[in-house]
Tab-separated table of C-alpha atoms in Angstrom:
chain	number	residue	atom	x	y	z
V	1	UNK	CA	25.126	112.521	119.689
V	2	UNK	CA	23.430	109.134	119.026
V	3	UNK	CA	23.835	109.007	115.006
V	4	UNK	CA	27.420	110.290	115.518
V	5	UNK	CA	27.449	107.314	118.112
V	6	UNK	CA	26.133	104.676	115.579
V	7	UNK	CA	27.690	106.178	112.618
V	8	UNK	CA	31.138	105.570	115.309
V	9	UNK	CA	29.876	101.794	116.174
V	10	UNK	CA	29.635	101.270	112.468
V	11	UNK	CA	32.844	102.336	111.299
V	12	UNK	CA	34.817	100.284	113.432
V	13	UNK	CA	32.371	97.430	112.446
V	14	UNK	CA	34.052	97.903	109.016
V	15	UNK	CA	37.294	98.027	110.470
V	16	UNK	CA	37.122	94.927	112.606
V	17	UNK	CA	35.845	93.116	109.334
V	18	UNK	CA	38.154	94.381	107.376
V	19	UNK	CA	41.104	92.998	109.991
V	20	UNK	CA	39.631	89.694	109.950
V	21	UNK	CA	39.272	89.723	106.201
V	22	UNK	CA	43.190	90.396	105.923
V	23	UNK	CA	44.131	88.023	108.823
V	24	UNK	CA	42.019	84.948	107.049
V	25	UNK	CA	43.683	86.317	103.976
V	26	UNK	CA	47.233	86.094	105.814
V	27	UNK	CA	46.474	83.045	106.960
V	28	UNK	CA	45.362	81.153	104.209
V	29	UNK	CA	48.097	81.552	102.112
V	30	UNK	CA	50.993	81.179	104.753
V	31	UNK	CA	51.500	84.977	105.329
V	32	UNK	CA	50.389	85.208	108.822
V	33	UNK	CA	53.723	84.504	110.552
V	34	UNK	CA	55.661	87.404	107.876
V	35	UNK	CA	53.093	89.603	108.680
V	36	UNK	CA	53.637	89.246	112.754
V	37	UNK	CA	57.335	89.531	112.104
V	38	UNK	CA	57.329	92.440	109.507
V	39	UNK	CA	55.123	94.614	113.279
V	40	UNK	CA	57.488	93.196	115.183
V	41	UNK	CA	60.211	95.130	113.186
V	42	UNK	CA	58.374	98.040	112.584
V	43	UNK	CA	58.178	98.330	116.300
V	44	UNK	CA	61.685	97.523	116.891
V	45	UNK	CA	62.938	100.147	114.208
V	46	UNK	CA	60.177	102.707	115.760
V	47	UNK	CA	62.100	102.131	119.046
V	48	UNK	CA	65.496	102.381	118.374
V	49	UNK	CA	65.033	105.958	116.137
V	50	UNK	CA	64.942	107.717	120.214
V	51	UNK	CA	66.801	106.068	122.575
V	52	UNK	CA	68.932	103.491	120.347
V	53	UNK	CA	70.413	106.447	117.788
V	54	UNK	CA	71.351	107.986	121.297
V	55	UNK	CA	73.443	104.938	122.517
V	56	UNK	CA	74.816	104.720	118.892
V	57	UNK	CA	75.952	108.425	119.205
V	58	UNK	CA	77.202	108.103	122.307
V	59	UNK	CA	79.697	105.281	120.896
V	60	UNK	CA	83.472	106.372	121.369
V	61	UNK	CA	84.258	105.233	118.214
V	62	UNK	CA	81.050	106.566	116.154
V	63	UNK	CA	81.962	109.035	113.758
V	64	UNK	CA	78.804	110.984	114.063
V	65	UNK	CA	80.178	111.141	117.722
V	66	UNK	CA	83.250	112.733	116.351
V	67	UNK	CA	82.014	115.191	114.750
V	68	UNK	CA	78.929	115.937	117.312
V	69	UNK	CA	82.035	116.385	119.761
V	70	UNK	CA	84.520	118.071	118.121
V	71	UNK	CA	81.544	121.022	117.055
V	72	UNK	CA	82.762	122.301	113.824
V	73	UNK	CA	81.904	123.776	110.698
V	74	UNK	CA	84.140	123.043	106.879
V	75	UNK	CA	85.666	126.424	105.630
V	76	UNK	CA	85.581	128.172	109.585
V	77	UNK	CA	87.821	130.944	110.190
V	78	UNK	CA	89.183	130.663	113.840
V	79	UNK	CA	91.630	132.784	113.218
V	80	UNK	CA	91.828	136.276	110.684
V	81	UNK	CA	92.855	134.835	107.303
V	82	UNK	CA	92.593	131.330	108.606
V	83	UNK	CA	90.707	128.495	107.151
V	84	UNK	CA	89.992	125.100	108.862
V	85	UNK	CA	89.008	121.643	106.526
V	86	UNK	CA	88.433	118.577	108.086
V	87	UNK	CA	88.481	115.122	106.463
V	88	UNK	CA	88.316	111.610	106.801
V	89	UNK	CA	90.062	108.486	105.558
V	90	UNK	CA	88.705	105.041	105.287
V	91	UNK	CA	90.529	101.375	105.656
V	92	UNK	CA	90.219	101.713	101.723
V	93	UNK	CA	92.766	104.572	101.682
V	94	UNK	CA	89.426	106.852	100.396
V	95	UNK	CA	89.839	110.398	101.456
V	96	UNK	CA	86.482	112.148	102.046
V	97	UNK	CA	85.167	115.363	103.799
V	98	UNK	CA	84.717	114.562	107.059
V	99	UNK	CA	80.918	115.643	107.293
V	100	UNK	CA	79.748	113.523	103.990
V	101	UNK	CA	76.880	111.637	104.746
V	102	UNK	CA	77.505	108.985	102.191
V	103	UNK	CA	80.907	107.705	101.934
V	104	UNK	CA	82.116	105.662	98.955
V	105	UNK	CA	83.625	105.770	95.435
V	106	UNK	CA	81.498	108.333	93.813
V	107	UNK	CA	82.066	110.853	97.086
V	108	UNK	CA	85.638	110.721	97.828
V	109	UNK	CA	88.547	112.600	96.300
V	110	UNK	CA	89.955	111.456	92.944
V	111	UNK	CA	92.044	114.252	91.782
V	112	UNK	CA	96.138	112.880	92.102
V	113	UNK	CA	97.794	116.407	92.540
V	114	UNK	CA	95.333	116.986	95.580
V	115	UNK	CA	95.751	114.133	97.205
V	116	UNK	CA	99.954	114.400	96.741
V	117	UNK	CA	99.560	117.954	98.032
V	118	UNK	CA	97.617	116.664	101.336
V	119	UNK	CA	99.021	113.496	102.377
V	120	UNK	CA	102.948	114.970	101.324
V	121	UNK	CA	102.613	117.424	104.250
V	122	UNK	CA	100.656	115.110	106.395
V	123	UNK	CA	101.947	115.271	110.442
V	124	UNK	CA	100.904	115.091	114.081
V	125	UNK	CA	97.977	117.326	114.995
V	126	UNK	CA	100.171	119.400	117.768
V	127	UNK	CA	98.113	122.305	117.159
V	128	UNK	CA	95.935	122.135	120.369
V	129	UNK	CA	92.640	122.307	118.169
V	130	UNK	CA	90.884	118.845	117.935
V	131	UNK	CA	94.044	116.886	118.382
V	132	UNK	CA	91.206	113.943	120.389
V	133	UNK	CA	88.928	113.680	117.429
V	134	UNK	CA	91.825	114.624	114.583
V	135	UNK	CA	94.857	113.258	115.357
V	136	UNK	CA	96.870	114.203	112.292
V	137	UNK	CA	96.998	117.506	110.118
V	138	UNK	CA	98.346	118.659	106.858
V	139	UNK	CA	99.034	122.614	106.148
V	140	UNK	CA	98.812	124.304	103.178
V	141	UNK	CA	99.936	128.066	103.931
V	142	UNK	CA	97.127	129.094	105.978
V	143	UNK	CA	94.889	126.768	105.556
V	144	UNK	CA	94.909	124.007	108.023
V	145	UNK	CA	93.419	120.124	107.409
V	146	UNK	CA	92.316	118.509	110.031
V	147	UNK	CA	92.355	114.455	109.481
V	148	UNK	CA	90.958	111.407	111.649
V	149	UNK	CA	90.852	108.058	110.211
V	150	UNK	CA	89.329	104.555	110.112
V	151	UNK	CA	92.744	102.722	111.090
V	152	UNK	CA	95.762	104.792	109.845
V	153	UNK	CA	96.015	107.926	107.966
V	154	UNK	CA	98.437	105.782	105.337
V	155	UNK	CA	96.225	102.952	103.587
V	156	UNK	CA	98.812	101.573	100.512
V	157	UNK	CA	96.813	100.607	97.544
V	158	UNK	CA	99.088	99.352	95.436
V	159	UNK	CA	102.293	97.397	94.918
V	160	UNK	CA	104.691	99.189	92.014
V	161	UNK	CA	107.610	98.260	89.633
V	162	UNK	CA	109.578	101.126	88.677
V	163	UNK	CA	112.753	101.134	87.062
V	164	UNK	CA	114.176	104.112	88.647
V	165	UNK	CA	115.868	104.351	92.093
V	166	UNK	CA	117.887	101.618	93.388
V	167	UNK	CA	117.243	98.789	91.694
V	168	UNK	CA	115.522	95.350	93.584
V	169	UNK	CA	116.451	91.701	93.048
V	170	UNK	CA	113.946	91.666	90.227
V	171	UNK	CA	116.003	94.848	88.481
V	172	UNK	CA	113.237	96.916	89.621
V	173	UNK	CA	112.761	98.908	92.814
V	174	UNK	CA	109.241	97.824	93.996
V	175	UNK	CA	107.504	100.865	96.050
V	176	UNK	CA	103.811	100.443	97.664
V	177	UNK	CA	102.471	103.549	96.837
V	178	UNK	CA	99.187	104.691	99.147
V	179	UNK	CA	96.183	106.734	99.174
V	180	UNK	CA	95.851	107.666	95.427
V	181	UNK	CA	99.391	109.149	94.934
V	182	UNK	CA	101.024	106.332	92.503
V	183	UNK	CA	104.713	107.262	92.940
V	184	UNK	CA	104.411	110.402	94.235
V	185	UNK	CA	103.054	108.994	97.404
V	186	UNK	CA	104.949	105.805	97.886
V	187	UNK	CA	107.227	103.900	100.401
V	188	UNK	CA	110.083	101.549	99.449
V	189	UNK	CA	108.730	97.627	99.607
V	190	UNK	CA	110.047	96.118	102.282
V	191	UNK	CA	108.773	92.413	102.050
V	192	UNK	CA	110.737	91.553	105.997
V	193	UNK	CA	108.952	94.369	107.356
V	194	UNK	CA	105.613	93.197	106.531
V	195	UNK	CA	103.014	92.974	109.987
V	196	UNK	CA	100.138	90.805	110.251
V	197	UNK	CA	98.332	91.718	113.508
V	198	UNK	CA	97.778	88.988	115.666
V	199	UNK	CA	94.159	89.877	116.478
V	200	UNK	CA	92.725	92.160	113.558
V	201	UNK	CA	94.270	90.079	110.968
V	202	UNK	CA	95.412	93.430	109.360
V	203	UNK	CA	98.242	93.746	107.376
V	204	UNK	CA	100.727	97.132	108.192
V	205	UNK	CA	104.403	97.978	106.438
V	206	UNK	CA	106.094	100.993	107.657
V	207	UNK	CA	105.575	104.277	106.515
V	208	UNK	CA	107.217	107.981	107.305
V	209	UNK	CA	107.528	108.650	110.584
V	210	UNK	CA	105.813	112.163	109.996
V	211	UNK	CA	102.498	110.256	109.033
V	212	UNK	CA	103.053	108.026	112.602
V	213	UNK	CA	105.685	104.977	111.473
V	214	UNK	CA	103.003	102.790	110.363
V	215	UNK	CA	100.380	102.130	107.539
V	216	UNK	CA	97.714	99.917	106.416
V	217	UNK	CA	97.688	97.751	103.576
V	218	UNK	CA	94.090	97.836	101.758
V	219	UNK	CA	92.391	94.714	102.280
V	220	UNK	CA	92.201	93.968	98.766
V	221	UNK	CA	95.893	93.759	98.295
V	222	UNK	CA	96.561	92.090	101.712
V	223	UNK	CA	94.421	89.423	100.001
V	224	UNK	CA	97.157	89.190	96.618
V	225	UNK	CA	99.915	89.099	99.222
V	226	UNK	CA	98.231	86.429	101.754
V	227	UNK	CA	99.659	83.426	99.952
V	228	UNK	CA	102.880	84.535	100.164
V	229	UNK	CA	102.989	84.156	103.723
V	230	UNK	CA	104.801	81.185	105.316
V	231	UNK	CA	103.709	79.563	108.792
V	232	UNK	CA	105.316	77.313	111.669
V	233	UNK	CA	104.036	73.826	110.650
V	234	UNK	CA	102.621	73.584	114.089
V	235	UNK	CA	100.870	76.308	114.219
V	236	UNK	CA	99.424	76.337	111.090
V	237	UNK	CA	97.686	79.683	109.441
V	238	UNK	CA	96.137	79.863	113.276
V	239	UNK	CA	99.503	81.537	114.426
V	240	UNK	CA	101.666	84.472	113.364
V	241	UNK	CA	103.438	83.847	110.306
V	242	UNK	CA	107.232	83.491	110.080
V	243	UNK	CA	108.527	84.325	106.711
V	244	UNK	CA	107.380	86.042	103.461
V	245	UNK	CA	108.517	84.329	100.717
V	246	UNK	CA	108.586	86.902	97.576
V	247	UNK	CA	110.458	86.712	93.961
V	248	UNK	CA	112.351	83.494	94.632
V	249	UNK	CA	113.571	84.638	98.111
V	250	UNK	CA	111.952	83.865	101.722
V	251	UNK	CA	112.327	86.635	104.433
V	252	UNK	CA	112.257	86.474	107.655
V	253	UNK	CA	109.845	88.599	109.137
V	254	UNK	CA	110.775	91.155	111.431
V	255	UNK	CA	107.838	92.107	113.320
V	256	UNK	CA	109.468	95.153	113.992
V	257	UNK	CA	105.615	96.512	113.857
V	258	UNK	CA	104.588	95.320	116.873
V	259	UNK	CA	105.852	97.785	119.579
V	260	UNK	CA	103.866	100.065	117.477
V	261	UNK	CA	100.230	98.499	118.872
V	262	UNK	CA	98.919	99.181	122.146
V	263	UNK	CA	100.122	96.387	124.739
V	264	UNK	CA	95.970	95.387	125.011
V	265	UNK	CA	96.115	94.132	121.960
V	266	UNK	CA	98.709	91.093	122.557
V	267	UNK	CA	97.397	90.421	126.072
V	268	UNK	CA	94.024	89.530	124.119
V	269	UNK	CA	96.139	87.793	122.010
V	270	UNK	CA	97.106	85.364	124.968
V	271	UNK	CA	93.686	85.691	126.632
């Protein structure tokens, strides 16, 4: 008992000298503070991994609280000769299964005919099953794909010239086309109908009715279309703009996007 006693006292001799070796160490070349903060951290992170991830989870609008919620599994069979697929869209217009971890580029779905396929029969979820979590749902015989999304279920991409159709005061009809479809998934442009909300700052243009009246325009061409925009000289770019001025011709805006926003949104607006 003694020598395992002083074999004891001497190890955490070492270990005390070797703490004050590294804190002199710390110290003399500035590292001290970086060293405090880099625990502090540590402790911080250590903390939030039980009861933080619980309070993140328990977020309404958390998509691992989605899924933990809605309980269920890609490919299940509810039904005999049923199938049930659930995805996800992003504010990019990126269509992903709804259980990848990672979402980006390299994960979401890139083939043209698949994505025409889903979004073309995209509706209401009326189904009864997951309407909360997946609010919109595209069949395919008797297969059934569930869909939630980021904003809308409609993100347009991009902004088209096509010289078939009707023809625009440029000779071409212009079409946004969204989610990967090119023409095949694609909306007349409508430059009057163009919404900028008041508090988001997002951009929206109709869309089908089917797919819920309204979609988003990606962020990276609200950005091309942003200095087309015109603004009451009073207000400046602080308030709502007025008119859209586009090949040679200013529009008034419509706004005829706005009933389509919850009522919250505008009396934040004023607040």
């Amino acid at each position: 008992f003694r020598v395992a006693s002083l074999n004891g006292c001497k190890q955490n001799k070492h270990i005390r000298a070797n703490v004050k070796l590294l804190i002199f160490t710390l110290k003399k070349y500035s590292l001290w503070f970086s060293f405090r903060l880099l625990l502090v951290v540590m402790f911080c992170l250590r903390s939030f991994s039980s009861t933080g991830r619980r309070a993140l989870l328990a977020l309404p609008g958390s998509a691992a609280s989605c899924r933990l919620q809605s309980s269920y599994t890609q490919g299940q069979s509810p039904e005999p000769r049923i199938r049930e697929y659930f995805y996800y869209v992003d504010h990019q217009g990126q269509l992903f299964l709804d259980d990848t971890k990672v979402k980006n580029f390299v994960t979401c779905f890139k083939d043209k005919p698949f994505l025409v396929f889903l979004f073309s029969r995209l509706r209401l979820n009326q189904t009864g099953r997951y309407e909360e979590h997946f609010p919109f749902l595209s069949l395919c015989g008797r297969e059934r794909n569930f869909l939630r999304c980021d904003d809308r279920p409609v993100v347009f991409t991009q902004l088209l010239q096509t010289p078939t159709g009707p023809q625009g005061p440029t000779g071409d009809q212009e079409l946004l086309s969204y989610c990967g479809g090119g023409e095949k998934l694609s909306v007349p442009f409508r430059p009057d109908a163009l919404y900028m909300h008041p508090v988001s700052g997002r951009l929206y243009h109709p869309c089908s009715e089917r797919a819920g009246g309204v979609g988003l325009v990606r962020s990276a061409l609200a950005i091309e279309l942003s200095p087309f925009f015109v603004y009451a000289s009073e207000q400046g770019q602080s308030g709502q703009p007025t008119h859209f001025l586009w090949k040679g011709k200013q529009h008034t805006l419509t706004n005829e996007l706005a009933g389509c926003f919850p009522a919250a949104d505008s009396m934040q607006q004023g607040g």
